[in-house]
mmCIF file with all atom_site columns, C-alpha atoms in Angstrom:
data_model
loop_
_atom_site.group_PDB
_atom_site.id
_atom_site.type_symbol
_atom_site.label_atom_id
_atom_site.label_alt_id
_atom_site.label_comp_id
_atom_site.label_asym_id
_atom_site.label_entity_id
_atom_site.label_seq_id
_atom_site.pdbx_PDB_ins_code
_atom_site.Cartn_x
_atom_site.Cartn_y
_atom_site.Cartn_z
_atom_site.occupancy
_atom_site.B_iso_or_equiv
_atom_site.pdbx_formal_charge
_atom_site.auth_seq_id
_atom_site.auth_comp_id
_atom_site.auth_asym_id
_atom_site.auth_atom_id
_atom_site.pdbx_PDB_model_num
ATOM 1   C CA . MET A 1 1   ? -6.939  28.070 -0.561  1.00 61.00 ? 13  MET A CA 1
ATOM 2   C CA . GLN A 1 2   ? -9.378  25.855 -2.276  1.00 75.00 ? 14  GLN A CA 1
ATOM 3   C CA . PRO A 1 3   ? -11.101 26.926 -5.521  1.00 82.00 ? 15  PRO A CA 1
ATOM 4   C CA . GLU A 1 4   ? -14.089 29.212 -4.889  1.00 92.00 ? 16  GLU A CA 1
ATOM 5   C CA . HIS A 1 5   ? -17.634 29.090 -6.400  1.00 95.00 ? 17  HIS A CA 1
ATOM 6   C CA . VAL A 1 6   ? -20.391 31.659 -6.640  1.00 97.00 ? 18  VAL A CA 1
ATOM 7   C CA . ILE A 1 7   ? -23.916 30.866 -5.766  1.00 98.00 ? 19  ILE A CA 1
ATOM 8   C CA . LEU A 1 8   ? -26.205 31.606 -8.655  1.00 98.00 ? 20  LEU A CA 1
ATOM 9   C CA . LEU A 1 9   ? -29.306 33.173 -7.945  1.00 98.00 ? 21  LEU A CA 1
ATOM 10  C CA . ASP A 1 10  ? -32.806 33.288 -9.683  1.00 97.00 ? 22  ASP A CA 1
ATOM 11  C CA . SER A 1 11  ? -34.771 36.749 -10.390 1.00 94.00 ? 23  SER A CA 1
ATOM 12  C CA . LEU A 1 12  ? -36.033 36.350 -6.748  1.00 96.00 ? 24  LEU A CA 1
ATOM 13  C CA . ARG A 1 13  ? -32.678 36.131 -5.384  1.00 96.00 ? 25  ARG A CA 1
ATOM 14  C CA . SER A 1 14  ? -33.286 32.407 -4.534  1.00 97.00 ? 26  SER A CA 1
ATOM 15  C CA . PRO A 1 15  ? -30.142 30.057 -4.847  1.00 97.00 ? 27  PRO A CA 1
ATOM 16  C CA . CYS A 1 16  ? -30.415 28.110 -8.100  1.00 97.00 ? 28  CYS A CA 1
ATOM 17  C CA . GLY A 1 17  ? -27.186 26.513 -8.426  1.00 96.00 ? 29  GLY A CA 1
ATOM 18  C CA . ILE A 1 18  ? -23.357 27.009 -8.006  1.00 96.00 ? 30  ILE A CA 1
ATOM 19  C CA . GLN A 1 19  ? -20.669 27.875 -10.743 1.00 95.00 ? 31  GLN A CA 1
ATOM 20  C CA . ASP A 1 20  ? -16.771 27.823 -10.445 1.00 94.00 ? 32  ASP A CA 1
ATOM 21  C CA . LYS A 1 21  ? -15.724 31.475 -9.704  1.00 93.00 ? 33  LYS A CA 1
ATOM 22  C CA . THR A 1 22  ? -13.012 31.511 -12.295 1.00 89.00 ? 34  THR A CA 1
ATOM 23  C CA . ILE A 1 23  ? -15.669 30.738 -15.158 1.00 92.00 ? 35  ILE A CA 1
ATOM 24  C CA . ALA A 1 24  ? -18.627 32.782 -13.612 1.00 92.00 ? 36  ALA A CA 1
ATOM 25  C CA . HIS A 1 25  ? -17.376 36.321 -14.482 1.00 91.00 ? 37  HIS A CA 1
ATOM 26  C CA . HIS A 1 26  ? -17.501 37.173 -18.303 1.00 91.00 ? 38  HIS A CA 1
ATOM 27  C CA . GLN A 1 27  ? -19.678 39.457 -20.686 1.00 94.00 ? 39  GLN A CA 1
ATOM 28  C CA . LEU A 1 28  ? -22.890 37.602 -19.509 1.00 94.00 ? 40  LEU A CA 1
ATOM 29  C CA . THR A 1 29  ? -22.173 36.950 -15.917 1.00 96.00 ? 41  THR A CA 1
ATOM 30  C CA . PRO A 1 30  ? -25.188 35.489 -14.188 1.00 97.00 ? 42  PRO A CA 1
ATOM 31  C CA . LEU A 1 31  ? -26.694 37.084 -11.169 1.00 98.00 ? 43  LEU A CA 1
ATOM 32  C CA . HIS A 1 32  ? -24.946 35.621 -8.142  1.00 98.00 ? 44  HIS A CA 1
ATOM 33  C CA . LEU A 1 33  ? -24.396 36.037 -4.340  1.00 98.00 ? 45  LEU A CA 1
ATOM 34  C CA . ALA A 1 34  ? -21.616 38.355 -2.910  1.00 98.00 ? 46  ALA A CA 1
ATOM 35  C CA . PHE A 1 35  ? -20.791 40.584 -0.294  1.00 98.00 ? 47  PHE A CA 1
ATOM 36  C CA . SER A 1 36  ? -18.859 43.951 0.463   1.00 98.00 ? 48  SER A CA 1
ATOM 37  C CA . CYS A 1 37  ? -17.183 44.900 3.498   1.00 98.00 ? 49  CYS A CA 1
ATOM 38  C CA . TRP A 1 38  ? -16.019 48.351 4.859   1.00 98.00 ? 50  TRP A CA 1
ATOM 39  C CA . ILE A 1 39  ? -13.268 47.749 7.447   1.00 98.00 ? 51  ILE A CA 1
ATOM 40  C CA . PHE A 1 40  ? -12.530 50.366 10.012  1.00 98.00 ? 52  PHE A CA 1
ATOM 41  C CA . ASN A 1 41  ? -9.503  50.531 12.582  1.00 97.00 ? 53  ASN A CA 1
ATOM 42  C CA . SER A 1 42  ? -9.434  51.877 16.128  1.00 95.00 ? 54  SER A CA 1
ATOM 43  C CA . LYS A 1 43  ? -9.037  55.466 14.820  1.00 96.00 ? 55  LYS A CA 1
ATOM 44  C CA . GLY A 1 44  ? -12.161 55.322 12.891  1.00 96.00 ? 56  GLY A CA 1
ATOM 45  C CA . GLN A 1 45  ? -10.301 55.308 9.566   1.00 97.00 ? 57  GLN A CA 1
ATOM 46  C CA . LEU A 1 46  ? -11.544 53.310 6.719   1.00 98.00 ? 58  LEU A CA 1
ATOM 47  C CA . LEU A 1 47  ? -9.293  50.811 4.710   1.00 98.00 ? 59  LEU A CA 1
ATOM 48  C CA . ILE A 1 48  ? -9.666  51.391 0.954   1.00 98.00 ? 60  ILE A CA 1
ATOM 49  C CA . THR A 1 49  ? -7.737  48.896 -1.412  1.00 98.00 ? 61  THR A CA 1
ATOM 50  C CA . ARG A 1 50  ? -6.566  49.297 -5.008  1.00 98.00 ? 62  ARG A CA 1
ATOM 51  C CA . ARG A 1 51  ? -7.542  46.139 -6.871  1.00 97.00 ? 63  ARG A CA 1
ATOM 52  C CA . ALA A 1 52  ? -4.359  44.082 -8.442  1.00 97.00 ? 64  ALA A CA 1
ATOM 53  C CA . LEU A 1 53  ? -3.570  44.680 -11.969 1.00 97.00 ? 65  LEU A CA 1
ATOM 54  C CA . SER A 1 54  ? -4.092  40.812 -12.437 1.00 94.00 ? 66  SER A CA 1
ATOM 55  C CA . LYS A 1 55  ? -7.770  41.099 -11.439 1.00 93.00 ? 67  LYS A CA 1
ATOM 56  C CA . LYS A 1 56  ? -10.169 39.939 -14.133 1.00 91.00 ? 68  LYS A CA 1
ATOM 57  C CA . ALA A 1 57  ? -12.546 42.943 -13.687 1.00 92.00 ? 69  ALA A CA 1
ATOM 58  C CA . TRP A 1 58  ? -11.714 46.501 -12.585 1.00 95.00 ? 70  TRP A CA 1
ATOM 59  C CA . PRO A 1 59  ? -7.778  46.070 -12.390 1.00 96.00 ? 71  PRO A CA 1
ATOM 60  C CA . GLY A 1 60  ? -5.998  48.846 -10.679 1.00 96.00 ? 72  GLY A CA 1
ATOM 61  C CA . VAL A 1 61  ? -9.115  50.440 -9.283  1.00 97.00 ? 73  VAL A CA 1
ATOM 62  C CA . TRP A 1 62  ? -9.642  51.915 -5.934  1.00 98.00 ? 74  TRP A CA 1
ATOM 63  C CA . SER A 1 63  ? -12.421 50.145 -3.928  1.00 98.00 ? 75  SER A CA 1
ATOM 64  C CA . ASN A 1 64  ? -13.821 49.603 -0.434  1.00 98.00 ? 76  ASN A CA 1
ATOM 65  C CA . SER A 1 65  ? -11.751 47.183 1.967   1.00 98.00 ? 77  SER A CA 1
ATOM 66  C CA . VAL A 1 66  ? -12.720 43.742 0.654   1.00 98.00 ? 78  VAL A CA 1
ATOM 67  C CA . CYS A 1 67  ? -15.402 41.837 -1.411  1.00 97.00 ? 79  CYS A CA 1
ATOM 68  C CA . GLY A 1 68  ? -16.073 38.308 -1.919  1.00 97.00 ? 80  GLY A CA 1
ATOM 69  C CA . HIS A 1 69  ? -18.480 35.401 -2.398  1.00 97.00 ? 81  HIS A CA 1
ATOM 70  C CA . PRO A 1 70  ? -19.901 33.444 0.314   1.00 98.00 ? 82  PRO A CA 1
ATOM 71  C CA . GLN A 1 71  ? -19.447 29.589 -0.321  1.00 97.00 ? 83  GLN A CA 1
ATOM 72  C CA . GLN A 1 72  ? -22.397 27.134 -0.174  1.00 96.00 ? 84  GLN A CA 1
ATOM 73  C CA . HIS A 1 73  ? -23.588 26.827 3.511   1.00 96.00 ? 85  HIS A CA 1
ATOM 74  C CA . GLU A 1 74  ? -21.227 29.457 4.594   1.00 97.00 ? 86  GLU A CA 1
ATOM 75  C CA . PRO A 1 75  ? -22.645 32.237 6.830   1.00 98.00 ? 87  PRO A CA 1
ATOM 76  C CA . PHE A 1 76  ? -21.680 35.822 5.690   1.00 98.00 ? 88  PHE A CA 1
ATOM 77  C CA . GLU A 1 77  ? -19.707 36.611 8.764   1.00 98.00 ? 89  GLU A CA 1
ATOM 78  C CA . ALA A 1 78  ? -17.494 33.548 8.080   1.00 98.00 ? 90  ALA A CA 1
ATOM 79  C CA . ALA A 1 79  ? -17.095 34.553 4.389   1.00 98.00 ? 91  ALA A CA 1
ATOM 80  C CA . ILE A 1 80  ? -16.080 38.128 5.460   1.00 98.00 ? 92  ILE A CA 1
ATOM 81  C CA . GLN A 1 81  ? -13.705 36.843 7.950   1.00 98.00 ? 93  GLN A CA 1
ATOM 82  C CA . ARG A 1 82  ? -12.125 34.539 5.308   1.00 97.00 ? 94  ARG A CA 1
ATOM 83  C CA . ARG A 1 83  ? -11.806 37.067 2.627   1.00 97.00 ? 95  ARG A CA 1
ATOM 84  C CA . CYS A 1 84  ? -10.243 39.713 5.070   1.00 98.00 ? 96  CYS A CA 1
ATOM 85  C CA . SER A 1 85  ? -7.663  37.136 6.123   1.00 97.00 ? 97  SER A CA 1
ATOM 86  C CA . TYR A 1 86  ? -7.044  36.214 2.488   1.00 97.00 ? 98  TYR A CA 1
ATOM 87  C CA . GLU A 1 87  ? -6.908  39.363 0.750   1.00 97.00 ? 99  GLU A CA 1
ATOM 88  C CA . VAL A 1 88  ? -5.360  41.835 3.485   1.00 98.00 ? 100 VAL A CA 1
ATOM 89  C CA . ASN A 1 89  ? -4.510  39.409 6.144   1.00 97.00 ? 101 ASN A CA 1
ATOM 90  C CA . ILE A 1 90  ? -6.772  41.277 8.881   1.00 98.00 ? 102 ILE A CA 1
ATOM 91  C CA . ASP A 1 91  ? -8.696  39.809 11.455  1.00 98.00 ? 103 ASP A CA 1
ATOM 92  C CA . VAL A 1 92  ? -11.925 41.524 12.012  1.00 98.00 ? 104 VAL A CA 1
ATOM 93  C CA . GLU A 1 93  ? -14.845 41.656 14.540  1.00 97.00 ? 105 GLU A CA 1
ATOM 94  C CA . ASP A 1 94  ? -17.905 43.508 15.280  1.00 97.00 ? 106 ASP A CA 1
ATOM 95  C CA . ILE A 1 95  ? -19.365 42.657 11.850  1.00 98.00 ? 107 ILE A CA 1
ATOM 96  C CA . ILE A 1 96  ? -22.620 44.527 11.131  1.00 98.00 ? 108 ILE A CA 1
ATOM 97  C CA . LEU A 1 97  ? -24.963 44.585 8.363   1.00 98.00 ? 109 LEU A CA 1
ATOM 98  C CA . ILE A 1 98  ? -25.168 48.041 6.556   1.00 98.00 ? 110 ILE A CA 1
ATOM 99  C CA . ASP A 1 99  ? -27.431 47.329 3.490   1.00 98.00 ? 111 ASP A CA 1
ATOM 100 C CA . ASN A 1 100 ? -29.180 44.095 2.861   1.00 98.00 ? 112 ASN A CA 1
ATOM 101 C CA . ALA A 1 101 ? -30.805 45.272 -0.459  1.00 97.00 ? 113 ALA A CA 1
ATOM 102 C CA . PHE A 1 102 ? -27.878 46.299 -2.471  1.00 98.00 ? 114 PHE A CA 1
ATOM 103 C CA . SER A 1 103 ? -27.304 44.834 -5.967  1.00 98.00 ? 115 SER A CA 1
ATOM 104 C CA . TYR A 1 104 ? -25.466 46.084 -8.929  1.00 98.00 ? 116 TYR A CA 1
ATOM 105 C CA . CYS A 1 105 ? -24.935 45.069 -12.680 1.00 98.00 ? 117 CYS A CA 1
ATOM 106 C CA . GLU A 1 106 ? -21.986 46.923 -14.351 1.00 97.00 ? 118 GLU A CA 1
ATOM 107 C CA . THR A 1 107 ? -19.371 46.019 -17.189 1.00 97.00 ? 119 THR A CA 1
ATOM 108 C CA . ASP A 1 108 ? -15.931 47.119 -16.943 1.00 95.00 ? 120 ASP A CA 1
ATOM 109 C CA . PRO A 1 109 ? -13.878 48.633 -19.851 1.00 93.00 ? 121 PRO A CA 1
ATOM 110 C CA . SER A 1 110 ? -12.701 45.320 -20.860 1.00 93.00 ? 122 SER A CA 1
ATOM 111 C CA . GLY A 1 111 ? -16.389 43.984 -21.352 1.00 95.00 ? 123 GLY A CA 1
ATOM 112 C CA . ILE A 1 112 ? -16.460 41.858 -18.121 1.00 95.00 ? 124 ILE A CA 1
ATOM 113 C CA . ARG A 1 113 ? -19.755 42.171 -16.332 1.00 96.00 ? 125 ARG A CA 1
ATOM 114 C CA . GLU A 1 114 ? -20.421 42.079 -12.682 1.00 96.00 ? 126 GLU A CA 1
ATOM 115 C CA . ASN A 1 115 ? -23.954 40.949 -11.651 1.00 97.00 ? 127 ASN A CA 1
ATOM 116 C CA . GLU A 1 116 ? -24.175 40.629 -8.097  1.00 98.00 ? 128 GLU A CA 1
ATOM 117 C CA . TYR A 1 117 ? -26.767 40.754 -5.127  1.00 98.00 ? 129 TYR A CA 1
ATOM 118 C CA . CYS A 1 118 ? -24.219 42.090 -2.678  1.00 98.00 ? 130 CYS A CA 1
ATOM 119 C CA . PRO A 1 119 ? -25.220 42.744 1.007   1.00 98.00 ? 131 PRO A CA 1
ATOM 120 C CA . VAL A 1 120 ? -22.861 45.433 2.506   1.00 98.00 ? 132 VAL A CA 1
ATOM 121 C CA . TYR A 1 121 ? -21.190 45.096 5.800   1.00 98.00 ? 133 TYR A CA 1
ATOM 122 C CA . ALA A 1 122 ? -18.825 47.022 8.277   1.00 98.00 ? 134 ALA A CA 1
ATOM 123 C CA . ALA A 1 123 ? -16.372 45.471 10.482  1.00 98.00 ? 135 ALA A CA 1
ATOM 124 C CA . ARG A 1 124 ? -13.532 46.435 12.587  1.00 98.00 ? 136 ARG A CA 1
ATOM 125 C CA . ALA A 1 125 ? -9.811  45.464 12.263  1.00 98.00 ? 137 ALA A CA 1
ATOM 126 C CA . THR A 1 126 ? -8.175  43.832 15.292  1.00 97.00 ? 138 THR A CA 1
ATOM 127 C CA . SER A 1 127 ? -4.747  43.151 13.624  1.00 96.00 ? 139 SER A CA 1
ATOM 128 C CA . SER A 1 128 ? -2.185  44.593 11.425  1.00 94.00 ? 140 SER A CA 1
ATOM 129 C CA . MET A 1 129 ? -2.361  44.272 7.563   1.00 96.00 ? 141 MET A CA 1
ATOM 130 C CA . SER A 1 130 ? -0.266  42.582 5.068   1.00 96.00 ? 142 SER A CA 1
ATOM 131 C CA . LEU A 1 131 ? -1.574  42.607 1.395   1.00 97.00 ? 143 LEU A CA 1
ATOM 132 C CA . ARG A 1 132 ? -1.966  39.470 -0.921  1.00 97.00 ? 144 ARG A CA 1
ATOM 133 C CA . LYS A 1 133 ? -0.281  41.209 -4.093  1.00 97.00 ? 145 LYS A CA 1
ATOM 134 C CA . SER A 1 134 ? -2.335  38.934 -6.337  1.00 95.00 ? 146 SER A CA 1
ATOM 135 C CA . GLU A 1 135 ? -5.581  40.584 -4.858  1.00 96.00 ? 147 GLU A CA 1
ATOM 136 C CA . VAL A 1 136 ? -4.407  44.084 -3.534  1.00 98.00 ? 148 VAL A CA 1
ATOM 137 C CA . MET A 1 137 ? -1.721  46.206 -5.117  1.00 98.00 ? 149 MET A CA 1
ATOM 138 C CA . ASP A 1 138 ? -2.097  48.959 -2.462  1.00 98.00 ? 150 ASP A CA 1
ATOM 139 C CA . ALA A 1 139 ? -4.137  50.091 0.352   1.00 98.00 ? 151 ALA A CA 1
ATOM 140 C CA . SER A 1 140 ? -4.539  53.157 2.452   1.00 98.00 ? 152 SER A CA 1
ATOM 141 C CA . TRP A 1 141 ? -6.474  54.155 5.774   1.00 98.00 ? 153 TRP A CA 1
ATOM 142 C CA . VAL A 1 142 ? -8.672  57.304 5.232   1.00 98.00 ? 154 VAL A CA 1
ATOM 143 C CA . LYS A 1 143 ? -11.214 59.339 6.820   1.00 97.00 ? 155 LYS A CA 1
ATOM 144 C CA . LEU A 1 144 ? -14.804 58.349 5.609   1.00 97.00 ? 156 LEU A CA 1
ATOM 145 C CA . PRO A 1 145 ? -15.757 62.083 4.801   1.00 97.00 ? 157 PRO A CA 1
ATOM 146 C CA . ALA A 1 146 ? -12.610 62.826 2.809   1.00 97.00 ? 158 ALA A CA 1
ATOM 147 C CA . LEU A 1 147 ? -13.278 59.556 0.774   1.00 97.00 ? 159 LEU A CA 1
ATOM 148 C CA . ILE A 1 148 ? -16.870 60.442 0.105   1.00 97.00 ? 160 ILE A CA 1
ATOM 149 C CA . ALA A 1 149 ? -15.828 63.732 -1.042  1.00 97.00 ? 161 ALA A CA 1
ATOM 150 C CA . ALA A 1 150 ? -13.316 62.132 -3.420  1.00 97.00 ? 162 ALA A CA 1
ATOM 151 C CA . VAL A 1 151 ? -15.849 59.823 -4.800  1.00 98.00 ? 163 VAL A CA 1
ATOM 152 C CA . ASN A 1 152 ? -18.177 62.696 -5.525  1.00 96.00 ? 164 ASN A CA 1
ATOM 153 C CA . ASP A 1 153 ? -15.571 64.444 -7.178  1.00 97.00 ? 165 ASP A CA 1
ATOM 154 C CA . LEU A 1 154 ? -13.952 61.832 -9.185  1.00 96.00 ? 166 LEU A CA 1
ATOM 155 C CA . PRO A 1 155 ? -16.196 58.686 -9.249  1.00 97.00 ? 167 PRO A CA 1
ATOM 156 C CA . ALA A 1 156 ? -14.382 57.105 -12.161 1.00 94.00 ? 168 ALA A CA 1
ATOM 157 C CA . LEU A 1 157 ? -11.422 56.421 -9.914  1.00 95.00 ? 169 LEU A CA 1
ATOM 158 C CA . PHE A 1 158 ? -13.382 53.988 -7.793  1.00 97.00 ? 170 PHE A CA 1
ATOM 159 C CA . SER A 1 159 ? -15.199 50.578 -8.209  1.00 98.00 ? 171 SER A CA 1
ATOM 160 C CA . PRO A 1 160 ? -18.833 51.299 -9.195  1.00 98.00 ? 172 PRO A CA 1
ATOM 161 C CA . TRP A 1 161 ? -20.095 49.169 -6.577  1.00 98.00 ? 173 TRP A CA 1
ATOM 162 C CA . MET A 1 162 ? -18.369 51.381 -3.916  1.00 98.00 ? 174 MET A CA 1
ATOM 163 C CA . VAL A 1 163 ? -19.665 54.389 -5.588  1.00 98.00 ? 175 VAL A CA 1
ATOM 164 C CA . GLN A 1 164 ? -23.181 53.065 -5.593  1.00 98.00 ? 176 GLN A CA 1
ATOM 165 C CA . GLN A 1 165 ? -22.966 51.777 -1.857  1.00 98.00 ? 177 GLN A CA 1
ATOM 166 C CA . LEU A 1 166 ? -22.287 55.465 -0.975  1.00 98.00 ? 178 LEU A CA 1
ATOM 167 C CA . GLN A 1 167 ? -25.273 56.789 -2.935  1.00 97.00 ? 179 GLN A CA 1
ATOM 168 C CA . PRO A 1 168 ? -28.026 56.003 -0.244  1.00 97.00 ? 180 PRO A CA 1
ATOM 169 C CA . ALA A 1 169 ? -27.841 58.492 2.776   1.00 97.00 ? 181 ALA A CA 1
ATOM 170 C CA . ASP A 1 170 ? -28.857 55.654 5.061   1.00 97.00 ? 182 ASP A CA 1
ATOM 171 C CA . ASN A 1 171 ? -25.760 53.648 4.106   1.00 98.00 ? 183 ASN A CA 1
ATOM 172 C CA . VAL A 1 172 ? -23.594 56.828 4.765   1.00 97.00 ? 184 VAL A CA 1
ATOM 173 C CA . ASP A 1 173 ? -25.071 57.596 8.063   1.00 97.00 ? 185 ASP A CA 1
ATOM 174 C CA . LYS A 1 174 ? -24.663 53.884 9.107   1.00 97.00 ? 186 LYS A CA 1
ATOM 175 C CA . LEU A 1 175 ? -20.898 53.919 7.970   1.00 98.00 ? 187 LEU A CA 1
ATOM 176 C CA . LEU A 1 176 ? -20.423 57.295 9.625   1.00 97.00 ? 188 LEU A CA 1
ATOM 177 C CA . ARG A 1 177 ? -21.906 56.019 12.854  1.00 96.00 ? 189 ARG A CA 1
ATOM 178 C CA . TYR A 1 178 ? -19.795 52.890 12.763  1.00 97.00 ? 190 TYR A CA 1
ATOM 179 C CA . SER A 1 179 ? -16.523 54.866 12.087  1.00 95.00 ? 191 SER A CA 1
ATOM 180 C CA . ASP A 1 180 ? -17.349 56.734 15.271  1.00 91.00 ? 192 ASP A CA 1
ATOM 181 C CA . ILE A 1 181 ? -17.428 53.811 17.553  1.00 76.00 ? 193 ILE A CA 1
ATOM 182 C CA . SER A 1 182 ? -14.572 51.928 16.083  1.00 57.00 ? 194 SER A CA 1
#
């Protein structure tokens, strides 16, 4: 895989440059473009993943299926398929937009800040999974209502972006409807 970059954004969320991904994330991470994808299987179960301990931000934390950064001139759907293949070796289809307005700025316990405009998507898995251990140390297929209950009870066990993506009732409704048709 070639080195990735992030697309930097101005205060209006318009692209204003690119920066190598390996140096973009630090204590003063600039606003940049990302995506978050929730993968469901044919049984309507959601794939949650535990971030590898080698990850720069939020190592060892449980999160939604896959996250990443689209590359310059790369459509979100292509970026999602690329990251699903890379992180968990899953092919996906039926990619739909859940939330086009989501953004967050959070700092992990080590001081690394995430600062992303991050549209949220859902997708359906069409193949089996195998984890890239440098990205994901563990994974589990769960029912969405059970995950929502766990996030409400113990939010510190999960990535802050996943917790926040489950706060708007509209997002939860869309994800529940998607899981019912998977």
